Short mmCIF file of C-alpha atoms in Angstrom, two decimals:
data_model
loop_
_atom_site.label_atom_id
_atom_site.label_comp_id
_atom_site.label_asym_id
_atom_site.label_seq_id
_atom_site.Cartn_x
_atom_site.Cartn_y
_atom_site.Cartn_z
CA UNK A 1 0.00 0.00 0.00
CA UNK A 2 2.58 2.31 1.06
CA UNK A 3 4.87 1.75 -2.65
CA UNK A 4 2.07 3.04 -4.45
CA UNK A 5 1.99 5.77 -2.32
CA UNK A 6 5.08 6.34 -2.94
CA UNK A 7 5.24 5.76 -6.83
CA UNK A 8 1.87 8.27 -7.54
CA UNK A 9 4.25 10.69 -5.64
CA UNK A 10 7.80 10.06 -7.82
CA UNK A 11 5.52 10.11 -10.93
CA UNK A 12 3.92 13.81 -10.22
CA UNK A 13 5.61 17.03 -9.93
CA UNK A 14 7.10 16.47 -6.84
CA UNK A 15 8.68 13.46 -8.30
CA UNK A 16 10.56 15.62 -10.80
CA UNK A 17 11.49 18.22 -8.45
CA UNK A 18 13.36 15.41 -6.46
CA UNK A 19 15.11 13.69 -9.35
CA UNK A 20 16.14 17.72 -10.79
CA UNK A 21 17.28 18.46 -7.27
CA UNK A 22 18.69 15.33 -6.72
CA UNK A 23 21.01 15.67 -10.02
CA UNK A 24 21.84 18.72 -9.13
CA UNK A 25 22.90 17.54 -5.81
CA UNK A 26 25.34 15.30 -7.98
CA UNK A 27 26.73 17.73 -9.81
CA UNK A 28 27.84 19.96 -7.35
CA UNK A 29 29.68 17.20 -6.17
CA UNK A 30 31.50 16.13 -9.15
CA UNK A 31 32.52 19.42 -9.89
CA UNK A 32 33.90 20.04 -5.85
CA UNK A 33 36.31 17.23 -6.62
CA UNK A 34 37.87 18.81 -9.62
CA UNK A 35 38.11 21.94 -8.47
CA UNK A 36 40.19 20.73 -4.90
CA UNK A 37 40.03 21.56 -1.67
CA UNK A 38 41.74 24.78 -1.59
CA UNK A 39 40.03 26.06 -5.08
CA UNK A 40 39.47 29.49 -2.99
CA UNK A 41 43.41 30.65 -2.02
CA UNK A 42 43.84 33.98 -3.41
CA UNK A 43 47.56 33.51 -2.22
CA UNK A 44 50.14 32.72 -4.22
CA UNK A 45 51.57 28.87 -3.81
CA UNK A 46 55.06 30.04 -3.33
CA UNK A 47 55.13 32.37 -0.75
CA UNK A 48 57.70 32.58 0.99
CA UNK A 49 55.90 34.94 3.84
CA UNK A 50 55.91 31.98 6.66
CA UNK A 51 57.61 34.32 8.77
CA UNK A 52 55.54 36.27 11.02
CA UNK A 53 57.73 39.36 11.07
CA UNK A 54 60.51 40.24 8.41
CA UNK A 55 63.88 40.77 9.80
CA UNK A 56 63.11 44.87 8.68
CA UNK A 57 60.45 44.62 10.72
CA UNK A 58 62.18 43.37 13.85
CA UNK A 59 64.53 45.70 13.56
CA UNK A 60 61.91 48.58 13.14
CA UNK A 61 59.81 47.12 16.07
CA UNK A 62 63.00 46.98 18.58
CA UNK A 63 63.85 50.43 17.25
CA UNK A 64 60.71 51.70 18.54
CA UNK A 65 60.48 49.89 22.04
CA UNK A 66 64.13 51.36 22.48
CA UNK A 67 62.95 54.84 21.68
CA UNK A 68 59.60 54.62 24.34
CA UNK A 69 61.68 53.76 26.84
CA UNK A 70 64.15 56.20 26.52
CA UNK A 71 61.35 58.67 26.38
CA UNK A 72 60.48 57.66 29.44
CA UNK A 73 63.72 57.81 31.14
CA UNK A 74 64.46 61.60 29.40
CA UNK A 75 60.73 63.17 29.34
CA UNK A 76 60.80 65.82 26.20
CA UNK A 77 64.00 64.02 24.88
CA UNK A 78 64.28 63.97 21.18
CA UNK A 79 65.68 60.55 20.15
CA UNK A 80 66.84 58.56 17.72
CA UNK A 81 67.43 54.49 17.61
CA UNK A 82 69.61 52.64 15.08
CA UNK A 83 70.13 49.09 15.51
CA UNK A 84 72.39 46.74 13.20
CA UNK A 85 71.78 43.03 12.81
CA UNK A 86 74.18 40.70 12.15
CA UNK A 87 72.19 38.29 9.79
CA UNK A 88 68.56 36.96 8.40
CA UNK A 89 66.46 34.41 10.08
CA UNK A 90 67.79 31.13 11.02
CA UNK A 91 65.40 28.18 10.56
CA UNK A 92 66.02 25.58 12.45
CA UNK A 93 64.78 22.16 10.68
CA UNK A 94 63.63 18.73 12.37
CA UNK A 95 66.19 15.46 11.12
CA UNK A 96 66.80 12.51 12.34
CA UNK A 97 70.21 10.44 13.14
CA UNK A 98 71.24 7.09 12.87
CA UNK A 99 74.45 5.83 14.05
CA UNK A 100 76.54 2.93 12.94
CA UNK A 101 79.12 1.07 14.92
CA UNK A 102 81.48 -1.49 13.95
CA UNK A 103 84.51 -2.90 13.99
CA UNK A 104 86.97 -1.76 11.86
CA UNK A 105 89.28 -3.92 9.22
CA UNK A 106 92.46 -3.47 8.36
CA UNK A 107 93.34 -3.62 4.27
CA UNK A 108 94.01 -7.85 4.43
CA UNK A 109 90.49 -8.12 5.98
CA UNK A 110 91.83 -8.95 9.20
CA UNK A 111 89.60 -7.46 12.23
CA UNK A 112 91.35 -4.55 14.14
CA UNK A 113 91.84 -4.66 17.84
CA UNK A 114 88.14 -3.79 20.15
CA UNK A 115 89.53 -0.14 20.50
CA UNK A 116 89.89 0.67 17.18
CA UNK A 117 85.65 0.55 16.45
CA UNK A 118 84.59 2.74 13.43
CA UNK A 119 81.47 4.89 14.18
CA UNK A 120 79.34 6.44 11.36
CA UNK A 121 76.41 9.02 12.15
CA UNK A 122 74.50 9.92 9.12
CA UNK A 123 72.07 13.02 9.56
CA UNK A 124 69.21 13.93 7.44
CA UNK A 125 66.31 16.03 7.36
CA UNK A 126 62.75 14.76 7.73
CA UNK A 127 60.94 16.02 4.78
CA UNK A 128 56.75 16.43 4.61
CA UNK A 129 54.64 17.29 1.95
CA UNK A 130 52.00 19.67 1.93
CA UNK A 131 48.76 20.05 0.44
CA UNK A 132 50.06 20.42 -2.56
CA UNK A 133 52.13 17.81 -2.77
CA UNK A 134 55.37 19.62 -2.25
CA UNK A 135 58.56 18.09 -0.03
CA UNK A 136 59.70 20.53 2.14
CA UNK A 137 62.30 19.39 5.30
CA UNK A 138 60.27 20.17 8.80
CA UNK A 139 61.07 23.61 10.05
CA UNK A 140 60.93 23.47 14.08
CA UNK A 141 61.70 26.82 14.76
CA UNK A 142 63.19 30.07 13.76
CA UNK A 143 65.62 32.21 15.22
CA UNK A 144 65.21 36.19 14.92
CA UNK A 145 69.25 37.29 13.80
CA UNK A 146 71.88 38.80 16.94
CA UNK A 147 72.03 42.13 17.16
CA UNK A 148 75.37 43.63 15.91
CA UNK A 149 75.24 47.27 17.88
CA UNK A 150 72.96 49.72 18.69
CA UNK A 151 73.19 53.70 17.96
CA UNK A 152 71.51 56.13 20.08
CA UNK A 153 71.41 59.75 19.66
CA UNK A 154 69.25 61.62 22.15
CA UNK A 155 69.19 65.24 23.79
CA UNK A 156 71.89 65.58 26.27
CA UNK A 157 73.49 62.62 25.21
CA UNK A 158 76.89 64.04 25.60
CA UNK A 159 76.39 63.94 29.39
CA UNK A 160 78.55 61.17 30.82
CA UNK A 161 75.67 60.32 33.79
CA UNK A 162 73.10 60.09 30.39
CA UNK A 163 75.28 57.80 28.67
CA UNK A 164 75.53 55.34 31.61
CA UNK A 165 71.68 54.95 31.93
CA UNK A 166 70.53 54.71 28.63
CA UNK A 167 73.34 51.78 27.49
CA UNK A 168 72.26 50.36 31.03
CA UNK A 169 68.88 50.69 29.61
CA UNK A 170 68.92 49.42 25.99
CA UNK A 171 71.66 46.69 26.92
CA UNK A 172 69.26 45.50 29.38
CA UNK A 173 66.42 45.76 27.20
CA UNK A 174 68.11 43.96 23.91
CA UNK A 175 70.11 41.47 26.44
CA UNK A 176 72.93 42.59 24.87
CA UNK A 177 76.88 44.13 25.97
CA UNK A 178 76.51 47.46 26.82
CA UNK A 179 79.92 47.54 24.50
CA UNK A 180 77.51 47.17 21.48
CA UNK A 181 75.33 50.97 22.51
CA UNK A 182 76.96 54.16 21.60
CA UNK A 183 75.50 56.99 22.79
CA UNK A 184 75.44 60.88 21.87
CA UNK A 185 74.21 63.74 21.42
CA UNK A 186 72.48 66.27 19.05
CA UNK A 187 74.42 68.84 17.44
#
């Protein structure tokens, strides 16, 4: 009783509407899979902007922290902060080691004595693949570059007492050598 229920209803309109809908249904499917998963990046595949901050930046962003705080320390001081870096980022990749001992021969084939064991450690890098299936060794972490020296040139900079506090300051700050901070004035 209930099937011919059932096939009076797929034989009328809303029979059709469910097959058209149902098709449709299909076809959005089909084309999902062709188009991929990531179909909707408006970035470009090779970018190499994995890094939060560029090292310009860093060095832009300390420059800044170095000049609030020295505004702080010299209220209505007019200052100036250059700081030198002594590379780019260092990446630091994930590998993995395996090490080989044995006992070493001498040129007839004979074994050497126990002390004289050869050791081999061969290092390599553990490579993924991303979504796009591209190898790429496993970065771990990255290391913002050492800072070569800093430069600051502030009001009353010539002053001796000045000097002391602000490389105190900004060696302090940067965890740094106060060796590495000049200080002077403005002309």
């Amino acid at each position: 009783m209930e099937t011919i229920k059932i096939k009076e209803l797929m034989n009328g309109k809303f029979g059709k509407i469910i097959i058209v809908m149902g098709s449709i249904g299909i076809l959005l499917i089909m084309l999902s899979s062709f188009l991929g998963p990531n179909s909707d990046k408006t970035e470009p595949e090779n970018n190499n902007s994995e890094v939060a901050v560029s090292v310009k930046e860093y060095s832009q962003q300390l420059e800044m922290q170095i000049v609030k705080i020295i505004k702080k320390m010299l209220p209505g001081s007019d200052v100036s902060v250059m700081i030198t870096l002594n590379s780019g980022v260092e990446y630091v990749y994930a590998t993995e080691s395996r090490s080989d001992s044995s006992q070493a021969q001498d040129k007839s084939g004979d074994q050497l004595q126990k002390n004289e064991l050869s050791d081999s450690v061969e290092e390599s890098y553990i490579i993924i693949t991303d979504e796009n299936g591209n190898e790429k060794a496993l970065k771990i972490s990255e290391r913002m570059p050492k800072i070569r020296g800093v430069v600051v040139v502030c009001t009353n900079g010539n002053s001796e007492n000045i000097q002391e506090k602000v490389k105190k300051a900004v060696s302090t700050a940067l965890d740094i050598n106060s060796n590495k901070v000049f200080v002077t004035g403005r002309n």
